Every structure is written in C-alpha cells, then in structure tokens.
CSV table of C-alpha atoms and ligand atoms in Angstrom, one decimal:
chain,number,residue,atom,x,y,z
U,2,MET,CA,17.8,27.9,-4.4
U,3,GLY,CA,18.6,24.1,-4.6
U,4,VAL,CA,19.8,21.6,-2.1
U,5,LEU,CA,23.2,19.9,-2.4
U,6,ILE,CA,23.4,16.5,-0.6
U,7,LYS,CA,27.2,15.8,-0.2
U,8,ASP,CA,29.4,12.8,0.6
U,9,GLY,CA,26.7,10.2,0.9
U,10,THR,CA,26.4,6.7,-0.4
U,11,ILE,CA,23.6,6.6,-3.0
U,12,VAL,CA,21.4,3.5,-2.8
U,13,ASN,CA,19.0,2.6,-5.5
U,14,ALA,CA,17.3,-0.9,-6.0
U,15,ASP,CA,19.9,-2.0,-8.4
U,16,ARG,CA,23.2,-0.6,-7.0
U,17,SER,CA,24.9,1.6,-4.5
U,18,PHE,CA,27.6,4.2,-5.2
U,19,ARG,CA,29.4,7.2,-3.7
U,20,GLY,CA,28.1,10.6,-5.0
U,21,ASP,CA,26.7,14.0,-4.4
U,22,VAL,CA,23.1,14.8,-5.3
U,23,TYR,CA,22.0,18.3,-6.4
U,24,CYS,CA,18.3,19.1,-6.5
U,25,ALA,CA,16.5,22.1,-7.7
U,26,ASP,CA,13.0,22.9,-9.2
U,27,GLY,CA,11.6,19.7,-7.7
U,28,ILE,CA,13.9,17.3,-9.5
U,29,ILE,CA,17.3,15.8,-9.2
U,30,GLN,CA,19.5,17.9,-11.4
U,31,GLN,CA,23.0,16.5,-11.0
U,32,ILE,CA,24.6,13.3,-9.5
U,33,GLY,CA,28.3,12.9,-9.3
U,34,GLU,CA,31.5,13.0,-7.2
U,35,ASN,CA,32.6,16.3,-5.6
U,36,LEU,CA,29.9,18.4,-7.3
U,37,LYS,CA,30.9,22.1,-7.2
U,38,MET,CA,28.1,24.6,-6.7
U,39,PRO,CA,28.4,28.4,-7.1
U,40,PRO,CA,28.4,29.9,-3.6
U,41,GLY,CA,24.9,30.3,-2.1
U,42,ALA,CA,23.4,28.2,-4.9
U,43,ALA,CA,22.2,25.5,-2.5
U,44,GLU,CA,21.5,24.6,1.0
U,45,VAL,CA,24.2,21.9,1.8
U,46,ILE,CA,23.3,18.7,3.6
U,47,ASP,CA,26.3,16.7,4.9
U,48,ALA,CA,25.4,13.1,4.2
U,49,GLY,CA,28.8,11.8,5.2
U,50,GLY,CA,28.5,8.2,6.7
U,51,GLN,CA,24.9,8.1,5.6
U,52,TYR,CA,22.8,6.6,2.8
U,53,VAL,CA,21.0,8.7,0.2
U,54,MET,CA,17.9,6.7,-0.9
U,55,PRO,CA,14.6,7.2,-2.8
U,56,GLY,CA,11.9,8.4,-0.5
U,57,GLY,CA,9.6,5.7,0.7
U,58,ILE,CA,6.3,4.9,-1.3
U,59,ASP,CA,3.5,3.5,0.9
U,60,PRO,CA,1.1,2.0,-1.7
U,61,HIS,CA,-1.6,1.3,0.9
U,62,THR,CA,-3.1,4.1,3.2
U,63,HIS,CA,-6.5,5.3,4.1
U,64,MET,CA,-6.3,8.9,5.3
U,65,GLU,CA,-9.6,10.3,6.8
U,66,LEU,CA,-11.5,7.2,5.5
U,67,PRO,CA,-15.3,7.1,6.4
U,68,PHE,CA,-15.6,3.5,7.6
U,69,MET,CA,-17.8,1.4,9.9
U,70,GLY,CA,-19.7,4.4,11.1
U,71,THR,CA,-16.8,6.7,11.8
U,72,VAL,CA,-13.9,8.5,10.0
U,73,ALA,CA,-10.3,7.6,10.4
U,74,SER,CA,-8.5,10.0,12.7
U,75,GLU,CA,-5.5,10.7,10.4
U,76,ASP,CA,-6.1,13.3,7.6
U,77,PHE,CA,-4.2,13.8,4.5
U,78,PHE,CA,-2.0,16.6,6.0
U,79,THR,CA,-1.2,15.0,9.3
U,80,GLY,CA,-0.7,11.6,7.6
U,81,THR,CA,1.7,12.8,5.0
U,82,THR,CA,3.5,14.8,7.7
U,83,ALA,CA,4.0,11.7,9.8
U,84,ALA,CA,5.0,9.8,6.7
U,85,ALA,CA,7.7,12.4,5.9
U,86,ALA,CA,8.9,12.3,9.5
U,87,GLY,CA,9.6,8.6,9.0
U,88,GLY,CA,11.1,8.8,5.5
U,89,THR,CA,8.0,8.1,3.3
U,90,THR,CA,7.5,10.8,0.6
U,91,MET,CA,4.5,9.3,-1.3
U,92,ILE,CA,1.3,7.5,-0.5
U,93,ILE,CA,-1.1,5.8,-2.8
U,94,ASP,CA,-4.5,6.0,-1.0
U,95,PHE,CA,-7.9,4.7,-1.9
U,96,VAL,CA,-11.1,6.2,-3.3
U,97,ILE,CA,-13.8,3.8,-2.0
U,98,PRO,CA,-17.2,4.7,-3.4
U,99,SER,CA,-20.2,3.3,-1.5
U,100,PRO,CA,-22.3,0.9,-3.5
U,101,LYS,CA,-24.3,2.8,-6.1
U,102,GLU,CA,-22.1,5.8,-5.6
U,103,ASN,CA,-20.8,7.2,-8.9
U,104,LEU,CA,-17.1,6.5,-9.3
U,105,VAL,CA,-16.0,9.8,-10.8
U,106,GLU,CA,-18.0,11.8,-8.2
U,107,ALA,CA,-16.3,9.7,-5.4
U,108,TYR,CA,-13.0,10.3,-7.0
U,109,LYS,CA,-13.5,14.1,-7.0
U,110,LYS,CA,-14.6,14.0,-3.4
U,111,TRP,CA,-11.4,12.2,-2.3
U,112,ARG,CA,-9.3,14.6,-4.4
U,113,GLY,CA,-10.8,17.5,-2.5
U,114,TRP,CA,-9.9,15.9,0.8
U,115,ALA,CA,-6.3,15.2,-0.3
U,116,GLU,CA,-5.6,18.9,-1.4
U,117,LYS,CA,-4.2,19.4,2.2
U,118,ALA,CA,-1.5,16.7,1.6
U,119,ALA,CA,2.0,17.8,2.4
U,120,THR,CA,3.7,15.4,0.0
U,121,ASP,CA,2.8,13.7,-3.2
U,122,TYR,CA,-0.1,11.2,-3.5
U,123,SER,CA,-2.1,9.1,-5.8
U,124,PHE,CA,-5.3,7.0,-5.6
U,125,HIS,CA,-6.4,3.4,-6.3
U,126,VAL,CA,-10.2,3.5,-7.0
U,127,ALA,CA,-12.3,0.8,-5.5
U,128,VAL,CA,-15.0,-0.9,-7.6
U,129,THR,CA,-17.7,-1.9,-5.0
U,130,TRP,CA,-20.6,-2.4,-7.3
U,131,TRP,CA,-21.3,-2.8,-11.0
U,132,ASP,CA,-23.4,-1.4,-13.8
U,133,GLU,CA,-22.8,0.3,-17.1
U,134,SER,CA,-21.9,3.5,-15.4
U,135,VAL,CA,-19.0,1.8,-13.6
U,136,HIS,CA,-17.9,0.4,-17.0
U,137,ARG,CA,-17.9,3.9,-18.4
U,138,ASP,CA,-16.4,5.6,-15.3
U,139,MET,CA,-13.4,3.3,-15.2
U,140,GLU,CA,-12.5,4.5,-18.6
U,141,THR,CA,-12.9,8.1,-17.6
U,142,LEU,CA,-10.6,7.5,-14.5
U,143,VAL,CA,-7.9,5.9,-16.6
U,144,LYS,CA,-8.0,8.3,-19.5
U,145,LYS,CA,-8.7,11.6,-17.8
U,146,HIS,CA,-7.5,11.1,-14.2
U,147,GLY,CA,-4.4,9.1,-14.2
U,148,VAL,CA,-5.8,6.1,-12.4
U,149,ASN,CA,-4.3,2.7,-13.4
U,150,SER,CA,-5.3,0.5,-10.5
U,151,PHE,CA,-8.7,-0.6,-9.3
U,152,LYS,CA,-9.3,-2.2,-5.9
U,153,HIS,CA,-11.8,-4.9,-5.0
U,154,PHE,CA,-12.7,-5.7,-1.3
U,155,MET,CA,-13.6,-9.4,-1.2
U,156,ALA,CA,-14.4,-8.9,2.4
U,157,TYR,CA,-16.9,-6.5,4.3
U,158,LYS,CA,-20.1,-8.3,3.3
U,159,GLY,CA,-23.1,-5.9,3.4
U,160,ALA,CA,-20.8,-2.9,3.0
U,161,ILE,CA,-18.2,-2.6,0.2
U,162,MET,CA,-17.8,-6.3,-0.7
U,163,ALA,CA,-17.4,-7.1,-4.3
U,164,ASP,CA,-18.8,-10.5,-5.3
U,165,ASP,CA,-17.6,-12.7,-8.1
U,166,GLY,CA,-19.8,-10.9,-10.6
U,167,VAL,CA,-18.2,-7.6,-9.8
U,168,LEU,CA,-14.8,-9.1,-9.9
U,169,VAL,CA,-15.4,-10.6,-13.3
U,170,ASN,CA,-16.8,-7.4,-14.8
U,171,SER,CA,-14.3,-5.1,-13.3
U,172,PHE,CA,-11.2,-7.3,-13.9
U,173,THR,CA,-12.3,-7.6,-17.6
U,174,ARG,CA,-12.7,-3.8,-17.9
U,175,ALA,CA,-9.3,-3.1,-16.1
U,176,ARG,CA,-7.6,-5.3,-18.7
U,177,GLU,CA,-9.3,-3.5,-21.6
U,178,LEU,CA,-8.1,-0.2,-20.1
U,179,GLY,CA,-4.5,-1.2,-19.4
U,180,ALA,CA,-5.1,-1.1,-15.6
U,181,ILE,CA,-4.1,-3.5,-12.8
U,182,ALA,CA,-6.7,-5.2,-10.5
U,183,THR,CA,-5.9,-5.2,-6.8
U,184,VAL,CA,-7.8,-7.1,-4.1
U,185,HIS,CA,-8.3,-7.3,-0.4
U,186,ALA,CA,-8.4,-11.1,-0.3
U,187,GLU,CA,-10.7,-12.5,2.5
U,188,ASN,CA,-13.8,-14.4,1.8
U,189,GLY,CA,-16.5,-12.0,3.1
U,190,GLU,CA,-19.3,-14.7,3.3
U,191,LEU,CA,-17.0,-16.9,5.5
U,192,VAL,CA,-16.1,-14.0,7.7
U,193,ALA,CA,-19.7,-13.0,8.3
U,194,HIS,CA,-20.7,-16.6,9.0
U,195,LEU,CA,-17.8,-17.1,11.5
U,196,GLN,CA,-18.4,-13.7,13.2
U,197,ASN,CA,-22.0,-14.5,13.8
U,198,GLN,CA,-21.2,-18.0,15.0
U,199,LEU,CA,-18.6,-16.8,17.4
U,200,PHE,CA,-20.8,-14.0,18.7
U,201,ALA,CA,-23.7,-16.5,19.3
U,202,GLN,CA,-21.3,-18.6,21.3
U,203,GLY,CA,-20.7,-15.6,23.6
U,204,ILE,CA,-17.4,-14.5,22.2
U,205,THR,CA,-17.9,-10.7,22.0
U,206,GLY,CA,-14.4,-9.4,22.7
U,207,PRO,CA,-11.5,-8.6,20.3
U,208,GLU,CA,-10.3,-12.1,20.8
U,209,GLY,CA,-13.1,-13.0,18.3
U,210,HIS,CA,-11.6,-11.0,15.5
U,211,PRO,CA,-8.8,-13.4,14.5
U,212,LEU,CA,-11.0,-16.4,15.2
U,213,SER,CA,-13.5,-15.1,12.6
U,214,ARG,CA,-10.7,-14.6,9.9
U,215,PRO,CA,-8.6,-17.7,10.0
U,216,PRO,CA,-5.8,-18.0,7.4
U,217,GLY,CA,-7.9,-20.2,5.2
U,218,VAL,CA,-10.4,-17.3,4.7
U,219,GLU,CA,-7.6,-15.4,3.2
U,220,GLY,CA,-6.2,-18.3,1.2
U,221,GLU,CA,-9.4,-19.1,-0.4
U,222,ALA,CA,-10.0,-15.5,-1.7
U,223,ALA,CA,-6.4,-15.0,-2.8
U,224,GLU,CA,-6.6,-18.3,-4.8
U,225,ARG,CA,-10.0,-17.3,-6.3
U,226,ALA,CA,-8.8,-13.9,-7.3
U,227,ILE,CA,-5.7,-15.3,-8.8
U,228,ARG,CA,-7.7,-17.9,-10.8
U,229,ILE,CA,-10.2,-15.2,-12.1
U,230,ALA,CA,-7.4,-13.0,-13.1
U,231,ASP,CA,-5.7,-15.9,-14.9
U,232,VAL,CA,-8.7,-16.7,-17.0
U,233,LEU,CA,-9.2,-13.0,-17.7
U,234,ASN,CA,-5.5,-12.3,-18.4
U,235,VAL,CA,-5.4,-9.3,-16.1
U,236,PRO,CA,-2.4,-8.5,-13.8
U,237,LEU,CA,-3.3,-8.8,-10.2
U,238,TYR,CA,-1.9,-7.1,-7.0
U,239,ILE,CA,-2.9,-8.7,-3.7
U,240,VAL,CA,-2.7,-6.2,-0.8
U,241,HIS,CA,-1.7,-7.0,2.8
U,242,ASN,CA,-0.9,-10.6,2.6
U,243,SER,CA,-0.8,-11.9,6.1
U,244,ALA,CA,-0.9,-15.7,5.7
U,245,ILE,CA,1.1,-18.7,4.4
U,246,GLN,CA,-2.0,-19.7,2.4
U,247,SER,CA,-2.1,-16.5,0.3
U,248,LEU,CA,1.7,-16.4,0.0
U,249,ASN,CA,1.7,-19.9,-1.4
U,250,ALA,CA,-1.1,-19.0,-3.8
U,251,ILE,CA,0.9,-16.1,-5.2
U,252,ALA,CA,4.1,-18.2,-5.4
U,253,ARG,CA,2.3,-20.9,-7.4
U,254,ALA,CA,0.9,-18.4,-9.8
U,255,ARG,CA,4.2,-16.6,-10.3
U,256,ALA,CA,6.1,-19.8,-10.8
U,257,ASP,CA,3.4,-20.6,-13.5
U,258,GLY,CA,4.2,-17.2,-15.2
U,259,GLN,CA,1.1,-15.4,-14.2
U,260,ARG,CA,1.5,-11.7,-13.5
U,261,VAL,CA,0.6,-11.5,-9.8
U,262,PHE,CA,2.2,-9.2,-7.3
U,263,GLY,CA,2.0,-9.3,-3.5
U,264,GLU,CA,2.2,-6.7,-0.8
U,265,VAL,CA,3.0,-7.2,2.9
U,266,LEU,CA,2.4,-4.7,5.8
U,267,ALA,CA,5.1,-3.9,8.3
U,268,GLY,CA,2.7,-4.9,11.0
U,269,HIS,CA,2.0,-8.3,9.6
U,270,LEU,CA,5.8,-8.9,9.6
U,271,LEU,CA,6.3,-8.0,13.2
U,272,ILE,CA,3.2,-8.2,15.4
U,273,ASP,CA,1.6,-11.5,16.4
U,274,ASP,CA,-1.9,-12.5,17.3
U,275,SER,CA,-1.4,-12.6,21.1
U,276,VAL,CA,-2.3,-8.9,21.1
U,277,TYR,CA,-6.0,-9.9,20.7
U,278,ARG,CA,-5.9,-11.9,23.9
U,279,HIS,CA,-4.6,-8.9,26.0
U,280,PRO,CA,-6.8,-8.4,29.0
U,281,ASP,CA,-7.2,-4.6,28.3
U,282,PHE,CA,-9.9,-4.0,25.7
U,283,ASP,CA,-8.4,-0.8,24.3
U,284,PHE,CA,-5.0,-2.5,23.8
U,285,ALA,CA,-6.6,-5.5,22.0
U,286,ALA,CA,-9.1,-3.4,20.0
U,287,ALA,CA,-6.3,-1.0,18.9
U,288,HIS,CA,-4.9,-4.0,17.0
U,289,VAL,CA,-8.1,-4.9,15.2
U,290,MET,CA,-7.4,-4.7,11.5
U,291,SER,CA,-8.1,-7.1,8.6
U,292,PRO,CA,-6.6,-9.5,7.8
U,293,PRO,CA,-5.6,-9.9,11.5
U,294,PHE,CA,-2.1,-10.1,12.9
U,295,ARG,CA,-1.1,-13.8,12.9
U,296,ASP,CA,1.3,-16.1,14.8
U,297,ALA,CA,5.0,-16.3,14.3
U,298,GLU,CA,4.9,-19.1,11.7
U,299,HIS,CA,3.1,-16.8,9.2
U,300,GLN,CA,5.5,-14.0,10.0
U,301,LYS,CA,8.5,-16.1,9.3
U,302,ALA,CA,7.0,-17.1,5.9
U,303,LEU,CA,6.2,-13.5,5.0
U,304,TRP,CA,9.8,-12.4,5.7
U,305,LYS,CA,10.9,-15.2,3.4
U,306,GLY,CA,8.3,-14.3,0.9
U,307,LEU,CA,9.7,-10.7,0.9
U,308,GLN,CA,13.4,-12.0,0.7
U,309,CYS,CA,12.8,-14.3,-2.2
U,310,GLY,CA,10.7,-11.9,-4.3
U,311,THR,CA,7.2,-13.6,-4.0
U,312,LEU,CA,6.2,-10.4,-2.3
U,313,GLN,CA,7.4,-7.2,-3.9
U,314,THR,CA,6.2,-4.3,-1.8
U,315,THR,CA,5.7,-3.3,1.8
U,316,ALA,CA,2.9,-1.0,3.0
U,317,THR,CA,1.1,0.0,6.2
U,318,ASP,CA,-2.7,0.1,5.4
U,319,HIS,CA,-2.5,3.2,7.7
U,320,CYS,CA,-6.1,3.5,8.8
U,321,CYS,CA,-6.3,5.1,12.3
U,322,PHE,CA,-9.0,5.0,14.9
U,323,CYS,CA,-8.6,6.2,18.4
U,324,ALA,CA,-9.8,4.5,21.5
U,325,PRO,CA,-13.3,6.2,21.7
U,326,GLN,CA,-13.9,5.1,18.1
U,327,LYS,CA,-12.8,1.5,18.7
U,328,ALA,CA,-15.1,1.4,21.7
U,329,ALA,CA,-18.0,1.2,19.3
U,330,GLY,CA,-17.3,-2.5,19.5
U,331,LYS,CA,-16.9,-2.7,23.3
U,332,ASP,CA,-19.6,-5.3,23.5
U,333,ASP,CA,-19.4,-6.7,20.0
U,334,PHE,CA,-16.1,-7.2,18.2
U,335,ARG,CA,-17.9,-7.1,14.8
U,336,LYS,CA,-18.4,-3.4,15.4
U,337,ILE,CA,-14.8,-2.5,16.2
U,338,PRO,CA,-13.6,-0.2,13.4
U,339,ASN,CA,-10.9,-2.1,11.5
U,340,GLY,CA,-7.6,-0.4,11.0
U,341,THR,CA,-4.2,0.3,12.6
U,342,GLY,CA,-1.5,2.9,11.9
U,343,GLY,CA,2.2,2.7,10.9
U,344,VAL,CA,2.9,5.2,8.1
U,345,GLU,CA,5.6,6.8,10.1
U,346,ASP,CA,7.4,3.7,11.2
U,347,ARG,CA,7.4,1.4,8.1
U,348,MET,CA,10.9,2.5,6.9
U,349,GLY,CA,12.4,2.3,10.4
U,350,VAL,CA,11.1,-1.1,11.4
U,351,LEU,CA,11.9,-2.6,8.0
U,352,TRP,CA,15.4,-1.2,8.2
U,353,HIS,CA,16.0,-2.5,11.7
U,354,HIS,CA,14.4,-5.9,11.3
U,355,GLY,CA,15.2,-6.2,7.6
U,356,VAL,CA,18.7,-4.8,7.0
U,357,ASN,CA,20.1,-4.9,10.5
U,358,GLY,CA,18.4,-8.3,10.9
U,359,GLY,CA,20.3,-9.6,7.9
U,360,ARG,CA,17.1,-10.3,5.9
U,361,LEU,CA,17.4,-7.6,3.3
U,362,THR,CA,20.4,-5.9,1.6
U,363,VAL,CA,20.3,-2.0,1.5
U,364,ASN,CA,19.3,-2.3,-2.2
U,365,GLU,CA,16.6,-4.8,-1.5
U,366,PHE,CA,15.3,-2.3,1.2
U,367,VAL,CA,15.0,0.4,-1.5
U,368,ALA,CA,13.3,-2.1,-3.8
U,369,VAL,CA,10.5,-3.2,-1.3
U,370,THR,CA,9.9,0.3,0.3
U,371,SER,CA,9.9,2.4,-2.9
U,372,ALA,CA,11.2,1.2,-6.3
U,373,ASN,CA,9.0,-1.9,-6.7
U,374,ALA,CA,5.8,0.0,-5.9
U,375,ALA,CA,6.8,2.7,-8.3
U,376,LYS,CA,7.4,0.0,-11.1
U,377,ILE,CA,4.2,-1.9,-10.4
U,378,PHE,CA,2.1,1.2,-10.4
U,379,ASN,CA,4.0,2.7,-13.5
U,380,ILE,CA,5.6,5.8,-12.0
U,381,TYR,CA,9.2,4.7,-12.2
U,382,PRO,CA,11.8,6.2,-12.5
U,383,ARG,CA,10.0,9.5,-11.7
U,384,LYS,CA,9.5,7.9,-8.3
U,385,GLY,CA,11.5,5.3,-6.6
U,386,SER,CA,14.9,6.1,-7.9
U,387,ILE,CA,17.8,8.5,-7.4
U,388,SER,CA,18.4,9.4,-10.9
U,389,VAL,CA,18.7,12.7,-12.9
U,390,GLY,CA,15.3,13.9,-13.9
U,391,ALA,CA,13.5,12.0,-11.1
U,392,ASP,CA,11.4,13.8,-8.5
U,393,ALA,CA,13.7,14.9,-5.7
U,394,ASP,CA,11.9,12.7,-3.1
U,395,ILE,CA,14.9,11.6,-1.0
U,396,VAL,CA,15.7,10.3,2.4
U,397,VAL,CA,19.2,10.8,4.0
U,398,TRP,CA,19.5,7.7,6.2
U,399,ASN,CA,21.7,7.5,9.2
U,400,PRO,CA,22.3,3.9,10.0
U,401,GLU,CA,23.5,4.6,13.5
U,402,LYS,CA,20.6,6.8,14.6
U,403,THR,CA,18.6,5.1,17.3
U,404,ARG,CA,15.1,5.7,18.4
U,405,THR,CA,12.3,4.2,20.4
U,406,ILE,CA,8.8,4.1,18.9
U,407,SER,CA,6.0,5.7,21.0
U,408,ALA,CA,2.6,7.2,20.6
U,409,LYS,CA,3.9,9.8,23.0
U,410,THR,CA,6.4,11.0,20.4
U,411,HIS,CA,5.0,9.9,17.0
U,412,HIS,CA,3.6,12.5,14.6
U,413,GLN,CA,0.6,10.2,13.7
U,414,ASN,CA,-2.8,11.6,14.7
U,415,VAL,CA,-3.7,8.5,16.7
U,416,ASP,CA,-3.6,7.6,20.4
U,417,PHE,CA,-1.9,4.3,19.9
U,418,ASN,CA,1.2,2.8,18.1
U,419,ILE,CA,1.2,-0.9,17.3
U,420,PHE,CA,5.1,-0.8,17.5
U,421,GLU,CA,5.1,1.0,21.0
U,422,GLY,CA,8.4,0.6,22.7
U,423,MET,CA,10.2,-1.0,19.7
U,424,GLU,CA,13.9,0.1,19.7
U,425,LEU,CA,15.4,0.7,16.3
U,426,ARG,CA,18.8,1.5,15.0
U,427,GLY,CA,18.7,3.4,11.7
U,428,ALA,CA,16.5,6.3,10.8
U,429,ASN,CA,16.2,9.2,8.4
U,430,SER,CA,18.1,12.3,9.5
U,431,VAL,CA,16.6,14.3,6.5
U,432,THR,CA,13.5,13.9,4.2
U,433,LEU,CA,13.1,15.9,1.0
U,434,SER,CA,9.9,16.1,-1.0
U,435,GLN,CA,10.1,17.8,-4.4
U,436,GLY,CA,13.6,18.9,-3.5
U,437,LYS,CA,12.4,20.7,-0.3
U,438,ILE,CA,13.4,19.7,3.2
U,439,VAL,CA,10.2,18.5,4.9
U,440,TYR,CA,11.9,16.8,7.9
U,441,LYS,CA,15.3,17.5,9.5
U,442,ASP,CA,16.7,16.1,12.8
U,443,GLY,CA,13.4,15.8,14.5
U,444,GLU,CA,11.8,18.9,13.1
U,445,VAL,CA,9.0,18.6,10.6
U,446,ARG,CA,8.8,21.3,8.0
U,447,THR,CA,5.8,20.2,6.0
U,448,VAL,CA,3.5,22.7,4.3
U,449,LYS,CA,-0.2,22.0,4.0
U,450,GLY,CA,-1.3,21.6,0.4
U,451,ALA,CA,2.3,21.3,-1.0
U,452,GLY,CA,1.6,17.7,-2.1
U,453,ARG,CA,0.7,17.0,-5.7
U,454,TYR,CA,-1.6,14.4,-7.2
U,455,VAL,CA,0.5,11.9,-9.2
U,456,ASP,CA,-1.0,10.6,-12.5
U,457,ARG,CA,-0.2,6.9,-13.1
U,458,PRO,CA,-0.5,6.1,-16.8
U,459,PRO,CA,-2.0,2.8,-18.0
U,460,PHE,CA,0.3,0.0,-18.9
U,461,ALA,CA,0.2,0.3,-22.7
U,462,GLY,CA,2.8,-2.2,-23.9
U,463,TYR,CA,1.7,-5.2,-22.0
U,464,TYR,CA,-1.9,-4.7,-23.1
U,465,ASP,CA,-1.0,-4.2,-26.8
U,466,ALA,CA,0.7,-7.5,-26.7
U,467,LEU,CA,-2.3,-9.0,-25.1
U,468,LYS,CA,-4.6,-7.7,-27.8
U,469,ILE,CA,-2.4,-9.2,-30.5
U,470,LYS,CA,-2.4,-12.5,-28.6
U,471,ALA,CA,-6.1,-12.4,-28.1
U,472,GLU,CA,-6.7,-11.7,-31.8
U,473,LYS,CA,-4.5,-14.7,-32.7
U,474,GLU,CA,-6.2,-17.0,-30.3
U,475,LYS,CA,-9.7,-15.9,-31.1
U,476,PRO,CA,-11.9,-19.1,-31.0
U,477,LYS,CA,-13.3,-19.9,-34.4
U,478,ALA,CA,-16.9,-21.1,-34.8
U,479,VAL,CA,-17.0,-24.6,-36.1
U,480,LYS,CA,-18.7,-24.7,-39.6
U,481,ARG,CA,-21.2,-27.4,-39.6
U,482,GLY,CA,-22.8,-28.3,-43.0
U,483,LYS,CA,-26.2,-29.8,-43.4
U,484,LYS,CA,-26.5,-33.4,-42.2
U,485,ALA,CA,-25.8,-35.7,-45.3
U,486,ALA,CA,-29.2,-37.0,-46.6
A,27,URQ,O1,-9.5,-3.3,4.7
A,27,URQ,C1,-8.7,-2.3,4.5
A,27,URQ,O2,-7.7,-2.3,4.0
A,27,URQ,C2,-9.2,-1.0,5.1
A,27,URQ,C3,-10.7,-0.9,5.3
A,27,URQ,C4,-8.5,-0.7,6.4
A,27,URQ,N1,-8.8,-1.5,7.5
A,27,URQ,C5,-8.2,-2.8,7.7
A,27,URQ,O3,-8.6,-3.4,8.7
A,27,URQ,N2,-7.3,-3.2,6.9
A,28,ZN,ZN1,-8.0,-4.3,3.1
A,29,ZN,ZN1,-6.5,-1.0,3.2
C-alpha cells in the first residue's frame, strides 16, 4: 500500500508548486494536482498548509565512532532514528581507518556497524596513511563499493592526521578515480604546539580548547588544501568551516574558477565561544568539538557565506560523547573527546534562524539541507528532490509547529544538547523514508536495519574532460641537440 500526501506545497531547490505526491515501492510514483487513488490504495497524509520537501541529507556524521580512547554514544540505529525525528532521512558517515589499517577492511567493519541503520546512509572513507595498498584500495572502494569521496584530517597529530605527503598522494589518486577530496582543515602541528604551550602555562580546562585552535589554524589548512587541490586539479570539499579565514579562502578559490565546495555546521552558525568559559566543567566540555565554536563575527560571516553560495551544504558532525566520557579531560582539556550532537535539530534550527530569520528562502533551505549535498556527492535527483522516480524520502513540514529543544525530550542518545532551550517555529509533522512513515506527530516508527547503503558513483564527465585537457597540456621535453663544435 502506498502513501498519498495531499494538498501540500511542494518545495524543491529550484521551485515551489502546489501538488499531491503519491509514493509506493519506495519511490515517488506520481506528482500532480488532485491525484485520485483507488480506495484503500494509500494511507493519506493531509499536508494542507504545509510544505512537502526532500528529506534532509546530513553529509557529516560519526555514529559509534571509536575516537580518543572511547566510542561515540550514538549508534547507527539511534542516530538515524533521531535524524528522522527531525526531518533528516539520509546521513553520510565516515569510515576512519587507523594508520596502517587496510582501507577495505575498515570499510567492511563500518558497513557491519551500519546495518542497524533505520534510514539510508553512505560513507566517506578517510585516508589516514599512505602506501601502495592505499593506492590500490581507493580504486576498489570507488569501483566496487560506491565510494566517491575521500576524507583527510589535517588535524589530530599523532592519531589520524594526514600530512602533506598523504594529501598529495591521495588527492592525485582521487582525481584519477573520479572521486572528490574532502578535508578537516586545521593545521595539526600548530594545534599540538598551542595545546602543549597552554597546558604548560597552567590552562588545563575546556577554556584552553578554542585558544589552541584559533581561526588562523583553520585558515592556513584550508588555504593549503585548496592550493594543493588546485595544482593537482581535483575537486575539494571543506567540511565544518567555522571561521572567516577558511570562508575567505573558499570564496577566493571559487571566484578563481576552482571547484571547491564548503560545508557549515548548524552549531557553528548559532553557538558562540562563550560556552568554553562557562564555570561548569560538564557544560563547557560538552561543547568541545573541532573546529571550536567561535564568536559572533564568524557566525555572521558564515550565514552570509551560506546565503551567497560560498558555502553549499549544512551538516552537524554528529559525534556524541556523554559527560562521563568527556570527563576523561577533567584535568587536561587535550583529552576531552572532541564532538557534539545535532542530527535531530539541524533542519529545525536552520528553518527557524534561516527561513523565519529572513536569511534563506524555502528553496534555499532545501538546497542547503538536502539538494546541494546530493549533487556534490552525485546522488541527485535520486536524493534531494521531490520528483517522479526519486526515492520517497520526504518531510511534511508545518511552518507553524513550535517546539523547544531539550536533552530531556530529544531522541539523540546523548545527555546534552548544544541547542538546549532554543525555541523554534517550524518543524516536520511527518517524515517518510523509502515511502514509509518513520515519524509522525511525535511518534517515531523507525525499524532497525531498514536503512540501505547508498552507492555514490564517481564523477565521470568532469574527469574525462580533465583527461583530455591533461593530454593536450602534457609538457613536452625540450629537444637539445649536441653543442655546435
Ligand atoms: O573532527 C571530526 O570531524 C570528528 C572527529 C568529530 N569531532 C569533532 O570535534 N569535530
Ligand atoms: Zn572534523
Ligand atoms: Zn567530523
């Protein structure tokens, strides 16, 4: 039996129009005015006075991530359930091999963890080291496992940090394979130096975290990644931009015609760095994530970057650790597991502060919460659009529904919410995944394991053109005859 969504206003990234949507067998079957269904053919959802939009895509989450000596508290089932409760119907998570860990083995391990997911998911794969096996495995992952994006952590020295050698080798390989390179842009050497310097000066609390990661640490790494990607002619996606410096680096490169994309977290748009100076350790430590939340000047610039198209996507970097886990850094901020939540609240806070706040149109809201990520990671229009044949991942959005965010009521498996107490107007009344209702009016109806792994094909066209260009521009050796006698 299908689902008929009646009398709503359909909102895609490019346009809005009145219409009914009929879903069956996991996809959108029909779109049109006054669709007639044979009696009993469908469960009917009254979308009168509401928007019918593509389900959110969060391109940056870390469910059950083993990190900094512990494991993130949110797993793939609870995390995708919380996401659905807030209107997000797909996540792109990360396989993060330890240095020297075989990439394909790590990928298979993460695939096992994700089998419990309730909604669809995919994986970026991190390149945290380099040798010939990595060169080989990247091809296997692209050609056999639907991976088209490779992540590089320029931070986290001594753990998963990729140095310039790894960046150069991996970026080159990504381009050969038709994949996109993505980076966490912070200079890991600078961070380590500043952390140790602050700690030696007796700054041991969470207030040391932002001091060890000033905006310049991010700006340098963003600029370096952009320059390396430019020389190697590989598209680049910079995750969780938090600072004016990285924003300006992206804007310059894009104005120069370079294929660079930027992501911003809902948290970085709305939470400021005063949280780290809160007297309560648990409160301050709960906000420790990298790059850190910054002051209002950066937030203002990030909103402008999102509005003008310098930044294309929003995400959450949902990576949860509860107070007992964060307490590992009670006496040493360098040991506080980095990460915060948000997967349930991204859509709501972006609607309230973006659309209600007059910063985004409803179409731009769809673009930055769903369609752009689908396009950049090559799964559009299967995902990110309300169109016939697309997956029936849909949110019915009630612009008048109000709610107050709280850890007491959220579905996220974590004891803290960075948006605690925030009052919102506008929320999903219904979420559908694969044409099935997974959330309706406060009730989650997710099924463990119902989610599917989504293959993301390489970017053939762009790379074929590149190959032709490279052939044409191949440098020619200068023929030098014998010196004249
Ligand atoms: O750096 C990341 O994206 C992961 C490890 C989550 N933690 C964080 O602080 N952002
Ligand atoms: Zn990161
Ligand atoms: Zn992350």
